[in-house]
Amino acid sequence: MSIDTISEGLRAIVGDAACKSGTDAARYYEDPRGSFTGKTCRVVLPETTGQVSRIVRFCNETGTPIIPHGGGTGVVAGQLSLESSDAIILSVERMNRVRGVSTDDFVMVAEAGCVLENIHAEAERHGMMFPLSMASKGSCTIGGNLATNAGGIQVLRHGNARDLCVGIEAVLPSGDVLEELSPLRKNNTGYDLRHLLIGSEGTLGVITAASLLLKPRDRATVTAFCAIASPADALMTLRALRSTIGDRLDGMELMSGLGVRLVREHFPTLKNPFRDEYPWYLLVETAGNPGLRDETETALAGCIEKGFVTDVVIAESQAQRDALWSLRENTPDANKKTGAFCSSDTSVPIGQIAAFVSRTHAAIAAVHDGLRTNSYGHIGDGNIHHNVFPPEGVGKTDFLDAHPGIAARVREAINEATLPLGGSISAEHGIGRLKPHDLQRHSSASKMAALRQIKRAMDPNNIMNPGALFSDLLP
Ligand SMILES: Cc1cc2nc3c(=O)[nH]c(=O)nc-3n(C[C@H](O)[C@H](O)[C@H](O)COP(=O)(O)OP(=O)(O)OC[C@H]3O[C@@H](n4cnc5c(N)ncnc54)[C@H](O)[C@@H]3O)c2cc1C
């Protein structure tokens, strides 16, 4: 079918104003890190689940590939068409209503295009909280969060996106609507299709709404910034805080000395609260009832006494908390501005963190000994990201031109160092179009066969996000 006929069919469903193409749609082809550029595609912006259903049915009949798009903050190119301009990008951004909040069930029903930060605000308006958060919270959508089973900074206490979703509404590749938005906590009625769609990266359907699990709001939050000597000391601190503070330990982010320096270089208004520089830092947050500050202070003083922590500052106000978190939240931007050409996302069992950092650093140096690495991230979940830069004084483009294939070699070196520790090649960002070969290479034949059988059974015409997860043509 010709491109014109397909465009006409889409316009008939959503109207002219909800169809974009060419330069009008430029932002849908961009990648947040500037590592990929998507092909120019037609973009369609439905407003209701009924419209999504009609679009998907139409695409299934015409064999038109669909790439679901939320906030476009995904970092593995799952939301971009890298292969051809034949696909349509289906953006859920206009489906951004909160359909309701049940204070008895502690559940919010939100449409897929709701921006994560707006969900936080809506939960707060009802005296509750939605504890999924990450630096992209101002742009990413709950549909994208679920499609990637996003992690972020509170997984230690509240789990991944999957753990915060009790129900889902989605349009399946046939165009049929799956309505499973019940707030029930107990509902064992066959295969849980919600969990199949969560983490499926748009390859099994379009998520249109979700029932999200809210939590009682914390009445006190304590944020501390610790200077430490090594990732091994970070692990000792984590163990010590878990045994004293228990599950009120809300977040623990590791930051390298290089990373904090780069953030300050690119965002000069941000300050390192310590006068001296240290090799590593830990951003620690505890949350619960009033009185927690004293407990946190005592626990951290214990860590200093035992030699795990060199120095600590504790935020005295919301402004100071925000300033400490700004150091962490601006890290991805600082990496981009510095010229990161590889940004890893692997995980290991928590007890292996110190071995992970030293082995992966050695593996990166073995690829090229001038590379600089900023390691940071969610130490409480065993998920440290490495951002790898060219040698000091060398620009990214010049370096990549002079060393073809080096980004893939560094990524593979990190994978090879991660796996013997019992780790995963994709912790929280997903596979997208960046890692299908890694997935194929490092998964068992039985796992790959099961993944393919599920994909074929649900999407026999391979219209949902072809090219993501699997690199080959499926059917
Ligand atoms: C600065 C920055 C910080 C980040 N920090 C974190 C972090 O701490 N933890 C973390 O996990 N991630 C992080 N990310 C990655 C990203 O924000 C997450 O993957 C997020 O969940 C993507 O949401 P999105 O709405 O932007 O999805 P998009 O980028 O639009 O899409 C991502 C994938 O989901 C699919 N998809 C999107 N919407 C739907 C839908 N409604 N139905 C079906 N499929 C859909 C797309 O096809 C694509 O495969 C970060 C990214 C940036 C830029």
Short mmCIF file of C-alpha atoms and ligand atoms in Angstrom, two decimals:
data_model
loop_
_atom_site.label_atom_id
_atom_site.label_comp_id
_atom_site.label_asym_id
_atom_site.label_seq_id
_atom_site.Cartn_x
_atom_site.Cartn_y
_atom_site.Cartn_z
CA MET A 1 0.00 0.00 0.00
CA SER A 2 1.35 3.45 -0.88
CA ILE A 3 2.54 5.91 1.75
CA ASP A 4 -0.22 8.31 0.69
CA THR A 5 -2.95 5.71 1.23
CA ILE A 6 -1.58 4.91 4.68
CA SER A 7 -1.39 8.60 5.63
CA GLU A 8 -4.96 9.03 4.42
CA GLY A 9 -6.10 6.05 6.53
CA LEU A 10 -4.42 7.48 9.65
CA ARG A 11 -5.87 10.96 9.06
CA ALA A 12 -9.31 9.42 8.80
CA ILE A 13 -8.88 7.98 12.31
CA VAL A 14 -7.28 10.90 14.22
CA GLY A 15 -7.79 13.94 12.01
CA ASP A 16 -5.22 16.08 10.16
CA ALA A 17 -3.97 17.97 13.21
CA ALA A 18 -2.92 14.74 14.95
CA CYS A 19 -0.67 13.58 12.12
CA LYS A 20 2.84 15.00 11.68
CA SER A 21 5.72 14.37 9.36
CA GLY A 22 8.99 15.85 8.11
CA THR A 23 10.55 18.71 10.04
CA ASP A 24 7.29 19.16 12.01
CA ALA A 25 8.11 15.90 13.69
CA ALA A 26 11.88 16.36 14.13
CA ARG A 27 11.91 15.73 17.87
CA TYR A 28 10.51 12.21 17.40
CA TYR A 29 13.69 11.17 15.55
CA GLU A 30 16.08 12.37 18.25
CA ASP A 31 17.85 10.38 20.91
CA PRO A 32 18.45 12.04 24.32
CA ARG A 33 22.17 11.26 24.24
CA GLY A 34 22.66 12.24 20.61
CA SER A 35 23.95 8.75 19.82
CA PHE A 36 21.30 7.81 17.23
CA THR A 37 19.19 9.59 14.64
CA GLY A 38 15.92 7.99 13.65
CA LYS A 39 14.66 7.97 10.08
CA THR A 40 11.98 10.47 9.19
CA CYS A 41 8.62 8.76 9.77
CA ARG A 42 4.98 9.73 9.92
CA VAL A 43 3.91 10.46 13.49
CA VAL A 44 0.38 9.86 14.68
CA LEU A 45 -0.98 11.22 17.98
CA PRO A 46 -4.18 9.47 19.10
CA GLU A 47 -6.19 10.83 22.02
CA THR A 48 -8.19 7.78 23.08
CA THR A 49 -7.74 4.04 23.46
CA GLY A 50 -10.41 3.59 20.79
CA GLN A 51 -8.29 5.56 18.31
CA VAL A 52 -5.18 3.53 19.21
CA SER A 53 -7.16 0.36 18.58
CA ARG A 54 -8.29 1.56 15.13
CA ILE A 55 -4.76 2.63 14.20
CA VAL A 56 -3.25 -0.70 15.25
CA ARG A 57 -5.96 -2.68 13.43
CA PHE A 58 -5.36 -0.59 10.30
CA CYS A 59 -1.58 -1.10 10.54
CA ASN A 60 -2.03 -4.84 11.07
CA GLU A 61 -4.18 -5.06 7.95
CA THR A 62 -1.76 -2.98 5.86
CA GLY A 63 1.44 -4.50 7.30
CA THR A 64 2.63 -1.11 8.56
CA PRO A 65 5.20 -1.21 11.40
CA ILE A 66 4.32 0.78 14.54
CA ILE A 67 6.86 2.26 16.94
CA PRO A 68 5.25 3.36 20.22
CA HIS A 69 6.65 6.61 21.59
CA GLY A 70 6.23 8.10 25.08
CA GLY A 71 8.56 10.87 26.21
CA GLY A 72 11.40 9.86 23.89
CA THR A 73 13.88 9.59 26.80
CA GLY A 74 14.75 5.93 26.20
CA VAL A 75 18.48 5.46 25.74
CA VAL A 76 18.59 2.22 23.71
CA ALA A 77 16.81 3.55 20.58
CA GLY A 78 13.62 1.53 21.19
CA GLN A 79 11.47 4.55 20.24
CA LEU A 80 13.33 5.37 17.01
CA SER A 81 13.10 3.91 13.53
CA LEU A 82 16.70 3.27 12.57
CA GLU A 83 15.83 0.86 9.76
CA SER A 84 13.40 2.60 7.41
CA SER A 85 10.88 5.40 6.95
CA ASP A 86 8.00 2.96 6.41
CA ALA A 87 7.10 2.75 10.10
CA ILE A 88 4.70 5.05 11.88
CA ILE A 89 5.60 6.49 15.25
CA LEU A 90 2.59 6.28 17.54
CA SER A 91 2.96 8.90 20.25
CA VAL A 92 0.74 8.55 23.34
CA GLU A 93 1.54 12.08 24.55
CA ARG A 94 -2.05 13.31 24.11
CA MET A 95 -3.34 10.46 26.26
CA ASN A 96 -2.35 12.23 29.44
CA ARG A 97 -5.38 12.14 31.72
CA VAL A 98 -5.47 10.76 35.24
CA ARG A 99 -8.71 8.80 35.09
CA GLY A 100 -9.08 8.48 38.85
CA VAL A 101 -7.51 7.92 42.26
CA SER A 102 -8.86 5.45 44.80
CA THR A 103 -7.66 6.38 48.28
CA ASP A 104 -8.97 3.09 49.73
CA ASP A 105 -7.09 1.00 47.18
CA PHE A 106 -4.06 3.32 47.04
CA VAL A 107 -4.34 3.13 43.26
CA MET A 108 -4.21 5.78 40.53
CA VAL A 109 -5.46 5.01 37.02
CA ALA A 110 -3.33 7.06 34.64
CA GLU A 111 -3.16 7.15 30.86
CA ALA A 112 0.08 6.11 29.22
CA GLY A 113 1.09 9.61 28.13
CA CYS A 114 1.09 11.06 31.67
CA VAL A 115 4.53 12.50 32.41
CA LEU A 116 6.05 10.86 35.50
CA GLU A 117 6.52 14.17 37.35
CA ASN A 118 2.80 14.97 36.87
CA ILE A 119 1.90 11.61 38.38
CA HIS A 120 4.05 12.49 41.42
CA ALA A 121 2.16 15.79 41.78
CA GLU A 122 -1.25 14.13 41.43
CA ALA A 123 -0.38 11.47 44.04
CA GLU A 124 0.78 14.19 46.40
CA ARG A 125 -2.43 16.13 45.89
CA HIS A 126 -4.19 13.08 47.33
CA GLY A 127 -1.75 12.82 50.27
CA MET A 128 0.11 9.84 48.82
CA MET A 129 3.21 9.22 46.75
CA PHE A 130 4.21 7.30 43.64
CA PRO A 131 7.76 6.19 44.34
CA LEU A 132 9.22 5.73 40.86
CA SER A 133 11.71 8.45 40.04
CA MET A 134 14.64 9.16 37.76
CA ALA A 135 16.48 12.12 36.27
CA SER A 136 14.22 12.05 33.18
CA LYS A 137 11.05 12.42 35.30
CA GLY A 138 10.09 15.75 33.70
CA SER A 139 9.79 14.18 30.22
CA CYS A 140 9.36 10.39 30.44
CA THR A 141 5.85 8.95 30.47
CA ILE A 142 4.33 6.22 32.59
CA GLY A 143 3.67 4.20 29.41
CA GLY A 144 7.37 4.36 28.54
CA ASN A 145 8.32 3.58 32.14
CA LEU A 146 6.20 0.43 32.08
CA ALA A 147 7.26 -0.57 28.56
CA THR A 148 10.91 -0.45 29.71
CA ASN A 149 10.25 -1.64 33.29
CA ALA A 150 12.19 1.44 34.39
CA GLY A 151 14.20 1.47 37.61
CA GLY A 152 15.62 4.73 38.92
CA ILE A 153 16.57 6.01 42.33
CA GLN A 154 14.05 4.34 44.68
CA VAL A 155 14.22 0.72 43.57
CA LEU A 156 16.09 -0.17 46.75
CA ARG A 157 12.93 0.41 48.76
CA HIS A 158 10.01 0.32 46.32
CA GLY A 159 11.09 -1.84 43.39
CA ASN A 160 11.00 -1.29 39.61
CA ALA A 161 8.05 0.03 37.55
CA ARG A 162 6.74 -3.56 37.42
CA ASP A 163 6.38 -3.63 41.20
CA LEU A 164 4.29 -0.45 41.15
CA CYS A 165 1.67 -1.50 38.61
CA VAL A 166 -1.38 -3.55 39.57
CA GLY A 167 -3.32 -3.32 36.32
CA ILE A 168 -2.92 -2.46 32.67
CA GLU A 169 -4.91 -1.44 29.61
CA ALA A 170 -3.28 -2.08 26.25
CA VAL A 171 -4.03 -2.42 22.58
CA LEU A 172 -2.73 -5.76 21.33
CA PRO A 173 -1.19 -6.15 17.84
CA SER A 174 -4.55 -7.36 16.48
CA GLY A 175 -6.15 -4.08 17.54
CA ASP A 176 -8.08 -5.79 20.38
CA VAL A 177 -8.16 -3.90 23.67
CA LEU A 178 -6.97 -5.69 26.80
CA GLU A 179 -8.76 -4.12 29.76
CA GLU A 180 -7.14 -5.23 33.00
CA LEU A 181 -7.24 -2.07 35.11
CA SER A 182 -8.70 -3.65 38.22
CA PRO A 183 -7.08 -2.39 41.45
CA LEU A 184 -7.21 -5.90 42.95
CA ARG A 185 -4.10 -7.08 44.80
CA LYS A 186 -5.21 -10.69 44.58
CA ASN A 187 -6.25 -11.86 41.15
CA ASN A 188 -4.90 -15.22 40.02
CA THR A 189 -6.87 -15.79 36.84
CA GLY A 190 -4.52 -17.26 34.27
CA TYR A 191 -1.34 -15.85 32.75
CA ASP A 192 -0.65 -12.35 34.01
CA LEU A 193 -0.61 -10.43 30.71
CA ARG A 194 0.22 -7.23 32.58
CA HIS A 195 3.65 -8.62 33.38
CA LEU A 196 4.13 -9.75 29.79
CA LEU A 197 3.51 -6.21 28.52
CA ILE A 198 5.67 -4.58 31.20
CA GLY A 199 9.24 -4.58 29.90
CA SER A 200 8.15 -5.64 26.38
CA GLU A 201 9.45 -2.33 24.90
CA GLY A 202 6.51 -1.82 22.58
CA THR A 203 6.97 -5.19 20.85
CA LEU A 204 3.73 -6.80 22.09
CA GLY A 205 1.26 -3.92 22.05
CA VAL A 206 0.63 -0.30 22.98
CA ILE A 207 0.10 0.36 26.68
CA THR A 208 -2.72 2.90 26.91
CA ALA A 209 -3.32 3.16 30.68
CA ALA A 210 -2.22 1.61 33.96
CA SER A 211 -3.39 1.17 37.54
CA LEU A 212 -0.47 2.43 39.61
CA LEU A 213 0.27 1.47 43.17
CA LEU A 214 0.52 4.50 45.46
CA LYS A 215 2.20 4.52 48.88
CA PRO A 216 1.50 6.47 52.09
CA ARG A 217 3.54 9.66 51.98
CA ASP A 218 6.74 9.76 54.07
CA ARG A 219 6.55 12.35 56.83
CA ALA A 220 10.31 12.88 57.03
CA THR A 221 13.10 12.64 54.48
CA VAL A 222 16.79 12.89 55.27
CA THR A 223 19.39 13.45 52.55
CA ALA A 224 23.09 12.98 53.24
CA PHE A 225 26.17 13.28 51.05
CA CYS A 226 29.10 11.11 52.11
CA ALA A 227 32.73 11.20 51.06
CA ILE A 228 34.09 7.66 50.76
CA ALA A 229 37.31 6.01 49.64
CA SER A 230 36.06 3.17 47.44
CA PRO A 231 33.05 1.20 46.13
CA ALA A 232 33.93 -1.47 48.73
CA ASP A 233 33.33 1.13 51.44
CA ALA A 234 30.04 2.04 49.77
CA LEU A 235 28.98 -1.58 50.11
CA MET A 236 29.98 -1.64 53.80
CA THR A 237 27.96 1.56 54.33
CA LEU A 238 24.96 0.02 52.57
CA ARG A 239 25.15 -3.05 54.80
CA ALA A 240 25.48 -0.91 57.94
CA LEU A 241 22.57 1.37 57.03
CA ARG A 242 20.34 -1.55 56.11
CA SER A 243 20.92 -3.16 59.46
CA THR A 244 20.17 0.06 61.38
CA ILE A 245 17.69 2.00 59.23
CA GLY A 246 16.09 -1.10 57.67
CA ASP A 247 13.66 -0.57 54.82
CA ARG A 248 13.49 3.16 55.45
CA LEU A 249 16.67 3.43 53.41
CA ASP A 250 15.07 5.04 50.35
CA GLY A 251 17.97 5.51 47.97
CA MET A 252 21.70 5.15 47.68
CA GLU A 253 23.55 6.55 44.68
CA LEU A 254 27.27 6.11 44.09
CA MET A 255 29.10 8.96 42.32
CA SER A 256 32.73 9.01 41.27
CA GLY A 257 35.08 11.90 42.02
CA LEU A 258 35.46 12.42 38.27
CA GLY A 259 31.67 12.53 37.83
CA VAL A 260 31.18 15.23 40.49
CA ARG A 261 34.02 17.24 38.95
CA LEU A 262 32.42 17.03 35.51
CA VAL A 263 29.01 18.10 36.81
CA ARG A 264 30.60 21.15 38.46
CA GLU A 265 32.56 21.95 35.32
CA HIS A 266 29.44 21.94 33.13
CA PHE A 267 27.06 23.38 35.74
CA PRO A 268 29.25 25.91 37.58
CA THR A 269 26.47 27.04 39.92
CA LEU A 270 26.45 23.59 41.55
CA LYS A 271 28.77 23.09 44.51
CA ASN A 272 30.54 20.13 46.03
CA PRO A 273 29.54 20.53 49.70
CA PHE A 274 32.99 19.36 50.85
CA ARG A 275 36.00 21.66 50.74
CA ASP A 276 38.26 18.83 49.58
CA GLU A 277 37.72 16.45 46.68
CA TYR A 278 37.31 12.72 47.34
CA PRO A 279 37.62 9.66 45.08
CA TRP A 280 34.00 8.59 45.57
CA TYR A 281 30.76 9.93 47.03
CA LEU A 282 27.51 8.41 48.22
CA LEU A 283 24.18 10.18 48.12
CA VAL A 284 22.05 8.58 50.81
CA GLU A 285 18.35 9.18 51.41
CA THR A 286 16.24 7.80 54.25
CA ALA A 287 12.49 8.34 54.51
CA GLY A 288 9.83 7.57 57.11
CA ASN A 289 8.53 9.18 60.27
CA PRO A 290 9.84 12.19 62.22
CA GLY A 291 12.82 11.15 64.36
CA LEU A 292 14.51 9.54 61.39
CA ARG A 293 17.07 12.33 61.15
CA ASP A 294 18.61 11.44 64.53
CA GLU A 295 18.65 7.76 63.60
CA THR A 296 20.29 8.51 60.24
CA GLU A 297 22.89 10.75 61.87
CA THR A 298 23.73 8.08 64.44
CA ALA A 299 23.96 5.39 61.76
CA LEU A 300 26.27 7.51 59.58
CA ALA A 301 28.41 8.47 62.61
CA GLY A 302 28.81 4.71 63.17
CA CYS A 303 30.02 4.37 59.55
CA ILE A 304 32.60 7.12 60.13
CA GLU A 305 33.78 5.38 63.30
CA LYS A 306 34.22 2.10 61.44
CA GLY A 307 36.12 3.87 58.66
CA PHE A 308 33.59 3.20 55.84
CA VAL A 309 32.80 6.91 55.47
CA THR A 310 35.37 9.75 55.55
CA ASP A 311 33.03 12.72 55.95
CA VAL A 312 29.28 13.51 55.81
CA VAL A 313 27.04 16.50 55.24
CA ILE A 314 23.32 16.27 55.96
CA ALA A 315 20.90 18.63 54.20
CA GLU A 316 19.24 21.12 56.55
CA SER A 317 16.51 22.30 54.19
CA GLN A 318 14.63 21.36 51.03
CA ALA A 319 16.89 23.74 49.08
CA GLN A 320 19.97 21.89 50.34
CA ARG A 321 18.38 18.52 49.49
CA ASP A 322 17.64 19.75 45.98
CA ALA A 323 21.23 21.01 45.62
CA LEU A 324 22.63 17.60 46.57
CA TRP A 325 20.27 15.79 44.18
CA SER A 326 21.18 18.26 41.42
CA LEU A 327 24.74 16.90 41.50
CA ARG A 328 23.34 13.45 40.79
CA GLU A 329 20.56 14.41 38.38
CA ASN A 330 22.82 16.50 36.16
CA THR A 331 25.29 13.64 35.78
CA PRO A 332 23.74 12.26 32.53
CA ASP A 333 23.89 15.75 30.98
CA ALA A 334 27.46 16.31 32.14
CA ASN A 335 28.43 12.94 30.61
CA LYS A 336 26.87 13.96 27.30
CA LYS A 337 28.59 17.36 27.32
CA THR A 338 31.94 15.72 28.14
CA GLY A 339 31.61 13.42 25.12
CA ALA A 340 30.60 10.01 26.50
CA PHE A 341 30.62 7.51 23.63
CA CYS A 342 29.53 4.50 25.65
CA SER A 343 27.05 4.46 28.54
CA SER A 344 26.65 1.07 30.09
CA ASP A 345 23.69 -0.34 32.00
CA THR A 346 24.65 -3.66 33.52
CA SER A 347 23.91 -5.03 36.97
CA VAL A 348 25.44 -7.52 39.39
CA PRO A 349 24.38 -9.04 42.71
CA ILE A 350 24.92 -6.29 45.30
CA GLY A 351 27.74 -8.12 47.10
CA GLN A 352 29.76 -8.12 43.85
CA ILE A 353 29.76 -4.33 43.38
CA ALA A 354 33.40 -3.74 44.35
CA ALA A 355 34.64 -6.57 42.10
CA PHE A 356 32.36 -5.27 39.34
CA VAL A 357 33.85 -1.76 39.41
CA SER A 358 37.46 -2.92 39.47
CA ARG A 359 37.01 -5.64 36.82
CA THR A 360 35.03 -3.46 34.43
CA HIS A 361 37.52 -0.59 34.81
CA ALA A 362 40.35 -3.00 33.97
CA ALA A 363 38.37 -4.34 30.98
CA ILE A 364 37.76 -0.79 29.65
CA ALA A 365 41.46 0.09 30.04
CA ALA A 366 42.37 -3.09 28.16
CA VAL A 367 40.39 -1.85 25.13
CA HIS A 368 42.27 1.48 25.13
CA ASP A 369 44.38 2.68 28.04
CA GLY A 370 43.68 6.41 27.63
CA LEU A 371 39.92 6.13 28.17
CA ARG A 372 38.33 7.97 31.09
CA THR A 373 35.35 6.45 32.92
CA ASN A 374 32.71 8.06 35.10
CA SER A 375 30.99 5.33 37.15
CA TYR A 376 27.84 6.25 39.00
CA GLY A 377 24.39 5.02 39.78
CA HIS A 378 22.12 2.85 41.83
CA ILE A 379 24.52 0.98 44.10
CA GLY A 380 21.69 -0.31 46.29
CA ASP A 381 20.39 -2.25 43.26
CA GLY A 382 23.79 -3.45 41.99
CA ASN A 383 23.35 -1.18 38.93
CA ILE A 384 26.35 1.08 38.31
CA HIS A 385 26.53 2.85 34.93
CA HIS A 386 29.91 3.47 33.30
CA ASN A 387 30.17 6.48 31.00
CA VAL A 388 33.30 6.23 28.91
CA PHE A 389 35.03 9.27 27.36
CA PRO A 390 37.92 9.68 24.92
CA PRO A 391 41.32 10.55 26.41
CA GLU A 392 41.65 14.05 27.89
CA GLY A 393 41.79 16.71 25.18
CA VAL A 394 40.45 14.46 22.38
CA GLY A 395 37.01 15.20 20.91
CA LYS A 396 34.36 12.45 20.66
CA THR A 397 33.93 12.60 16.87
CA ASP A 398 37.68 12.62 16.15
CA PHE A 399 38.21 9.74 18.54
CA LEU A 400 35.40 7.61 17.12
CA ASP A 401 36.57 8.31 13.55
CA ALA A 402 40.08 7.20 14.49
CA HIS A 403 38.86 4.08 16.33
CA PRO A 404 35.99 2.52 14.38
CA GLY A 405 33.88 0.07 16.41
CA ILE A 406 35.40 1.09 19.74
CA ALA A 407 32.04 1.84 21.40
CA ALA A 408 30.82 -1.70 20.68
CA ARG A 409 34.14 -3.16 21.90
CA VAL A 410 33.92 -1.23 25.18
CA ARG A 411 30.29 -2.31 25.65
CA GLU A 412 31.22 -5.92 25.04
CA ALA A 413 34.23 -5.70 27.40
CA ILE A 414 31.87 -4.44 30.14
CA ASN A 415 29.39 -7.24 29.36
CA GLU A 416 32.14 -9.87 29.49
CA ALA A 417 33.34 -8.57 32.86
CA THR A 418 29.78 -8.36 34.25
CA LEU A 419 28.46 -11.82 33.34
CA PRO A 420 30.93 -14.01 35.31
CA LEU A 421 29.84 -12.10 38.43
CA GLY A 422 26.28 -13.35 37.90
CA GLY A 423 25.16 -10.08 36.29
CA SER A 424 22.85 -8.88 33.53
CA ILE A 425 23.70 -7.04 30.29
CA SER A 426 20.64 -4.81 30.70
CA ALA A 427 19.63 -3.63 34.15
CA GLU A 428 16.98 -0.96 33.64
CA HIS A 429 17.20 0.63 30.17
CA GLY A 430 16.12 -2.38 28.12
CA ILE A 431 17.39 -3.85 24.85
CA GLY A 432 15.85 -1.55 22.22
CA ARG A 433 17.82 -1.38 18.97
CA LEU A 434 21.17 -1.02 20.74
CA LYS A 435 21.47 -4.44 22.33
CA PRO A 436 19.61 -7.17 20.36
CA HIS A 437 22.95 -8.80 19.42
CA ASP A 438 24.09 -8.67 23.04
CA LEU A 439 20.80 -10.28 24.10
CA GLN A 440 21.13 -13.02 21.49
CA ARG A 441 24.78 -13.62 22.31
CA HIS A 442 24.39 -13.80 26.09
CA SER A 443 21.04 -15.60 26.45
CA SER A 444 20.41 -19.32 26.48
CA ALA A 445 18.90 -20.91 23.39
CA SER A 446 15.85 -21.92 25.43
CA LYS A 447 15.24 -18.33 26.58
CA MET A 448 15.58 -16.93 23.05
CA ALA A 449 13.24 -19.61 21.67
CA ALA A 450 10.60 -18.78 24.29
CA LEU A 451 10.88 -15.03 23.63
CA ARG A 452 10.44 -15.59 19.89
CA GLN A 453 7.47 -17.94 20.38
CA ILE A 454 5.71 -15.34 22.52
CA LYS A 455 6.40 -12.59 19.97
CA ARG A 456 5.15 -14.73 17.06
CA ALA A 457 2.02 -15.82 18.93
CA MET A 458 1.02 -12.30 19.90
CA ASP A 459 2.25 -10.40 16.83
CA PRO A 460 2.27 -12.85 13.89
CA ASN A 461 2.69 -10.04 11.34
CA ASN A 462 5.56 -8.47 13.32
CA ILE A 463 4.07 -4.98 13.21
CA MET A 464 4.88 -3.94 16.80
CA ASN A 465 8.25 -2.24 17.01
CA PRO A 466 10.11 -4.57 14.63
CA GLY A 467 13.86 -4.19 15.08
CA ALA A 468 13.59 -3.70 18.84
CA LEU A 469 14.59 -6.66 21.07
CA PHE A 470 15.20 -8.95 18.07
CA SER A 471 17.55 -7.85 15.30
CA ASP A 472 16.35 -10.31 12.68
CA LEU A 473 13.05 -10.32 10.81
CA LEU A 474 10.87 -12.58 12.88
CA PRO A 475 7.99 -14.21 11.04
C1 LIG B 1 18.62 11.95 31.81
C2 LIG B 1 18.06 10.56 31.79
C3 LIG B 1 18.04 9.81 32.97
C4 LIG B 1 17.51 8.52 32.97
N1 LIG B 1 17.49 7.81 34.13
C5 LIG B 1 16.95 6.58 34.15
C6 LIG B 1 16.92 5.81 35.36
O1 LIG B 1 17.42 6.23 36.42
N2 LIG B 1 16.32 4.60 35.33
C7 LIG B 1 15.76 4.10 34.18
O2 LIG B 1 15.22 2.99 34.21
N3 LIG B 1 15.80 4.79 33.02
C8 LIG B 1 16.38 6.00 32.98
N4 LIG B 1 16.41 6.71 31.80
C9 LIG B 1 15.87 6.11 30.57
C10 LIG B 1 14.39 6.51 30.25
O3 LIG B 1 14.02 7.70 30.88
C11 LIG B 1 13.46 5.38 30.65
O4 LIG B 1 13.73 4.24 29.86
C12 LIG B 1 11.96 5.73 30.52
O5 LIG B 1 11.22 4.70 31.12
C13 LIG B 1 11.50 5.90 29.07
O6 LIG B 1 10.22 6.49 29.07
P1 LIG B 1 9.68 7.33 27.80
O7 LIG B 1 8.28 7.71 28.05
O8 LIG B 1 10.61 8.43 27.51
O9 LIG B 1 9.74 6.21 26.68
P2 LIG B 1 10.26 6.32 25.18
O10 LIG B 1 11.69 6.72 25.16
O11 LIG B 1 9.34 7.10 24.35
O12 LIG B 1 10.16 4.77 24.74
C14 LIG B 1 10.98 3.81 25.36
C15 LIG B 1 10.53 2.41 24.88
O13 LIG B 1 9.21 2.14 25.34
C16 LIG B 1 8.31 1.95 24.25
N5 LIG B 1 7.06 2.64 24.61
C17 LIG B 1 6.91 3.95 24.98
N6 LIG B 1 5.63 4.20 25.29
C18 LIG B 1 4.96 3.04 25.11
C19 LIG B 1 3.60 2.65 25.26
N7 LIG B 1 2.67 3.51 25.69
N8 LIG B 1 3.25 1.37 24.98
C20 LIG B 1 4.18 0.48 24.56
N9 LIG B 1 5.47 0.79 24.40
C21 LIG B 1 5.86 2.05 24.68
C22 LIG B 1 9.01 2.55 23.04
O14 LIG B 1 8.61 1.93 21.83
C23 LIG B 1 10.47 2.26 23.37
O15 LIG B 1 10.79 0.94 23.04
C24 LIG B 1 16.99 7.98 31.76
C25 LIG B 1 17.02 8.73 30.58
C26 LIG B 1 17.55 10.01 30.59
C27 LIG B 1 17.56 10.79 29.31
#
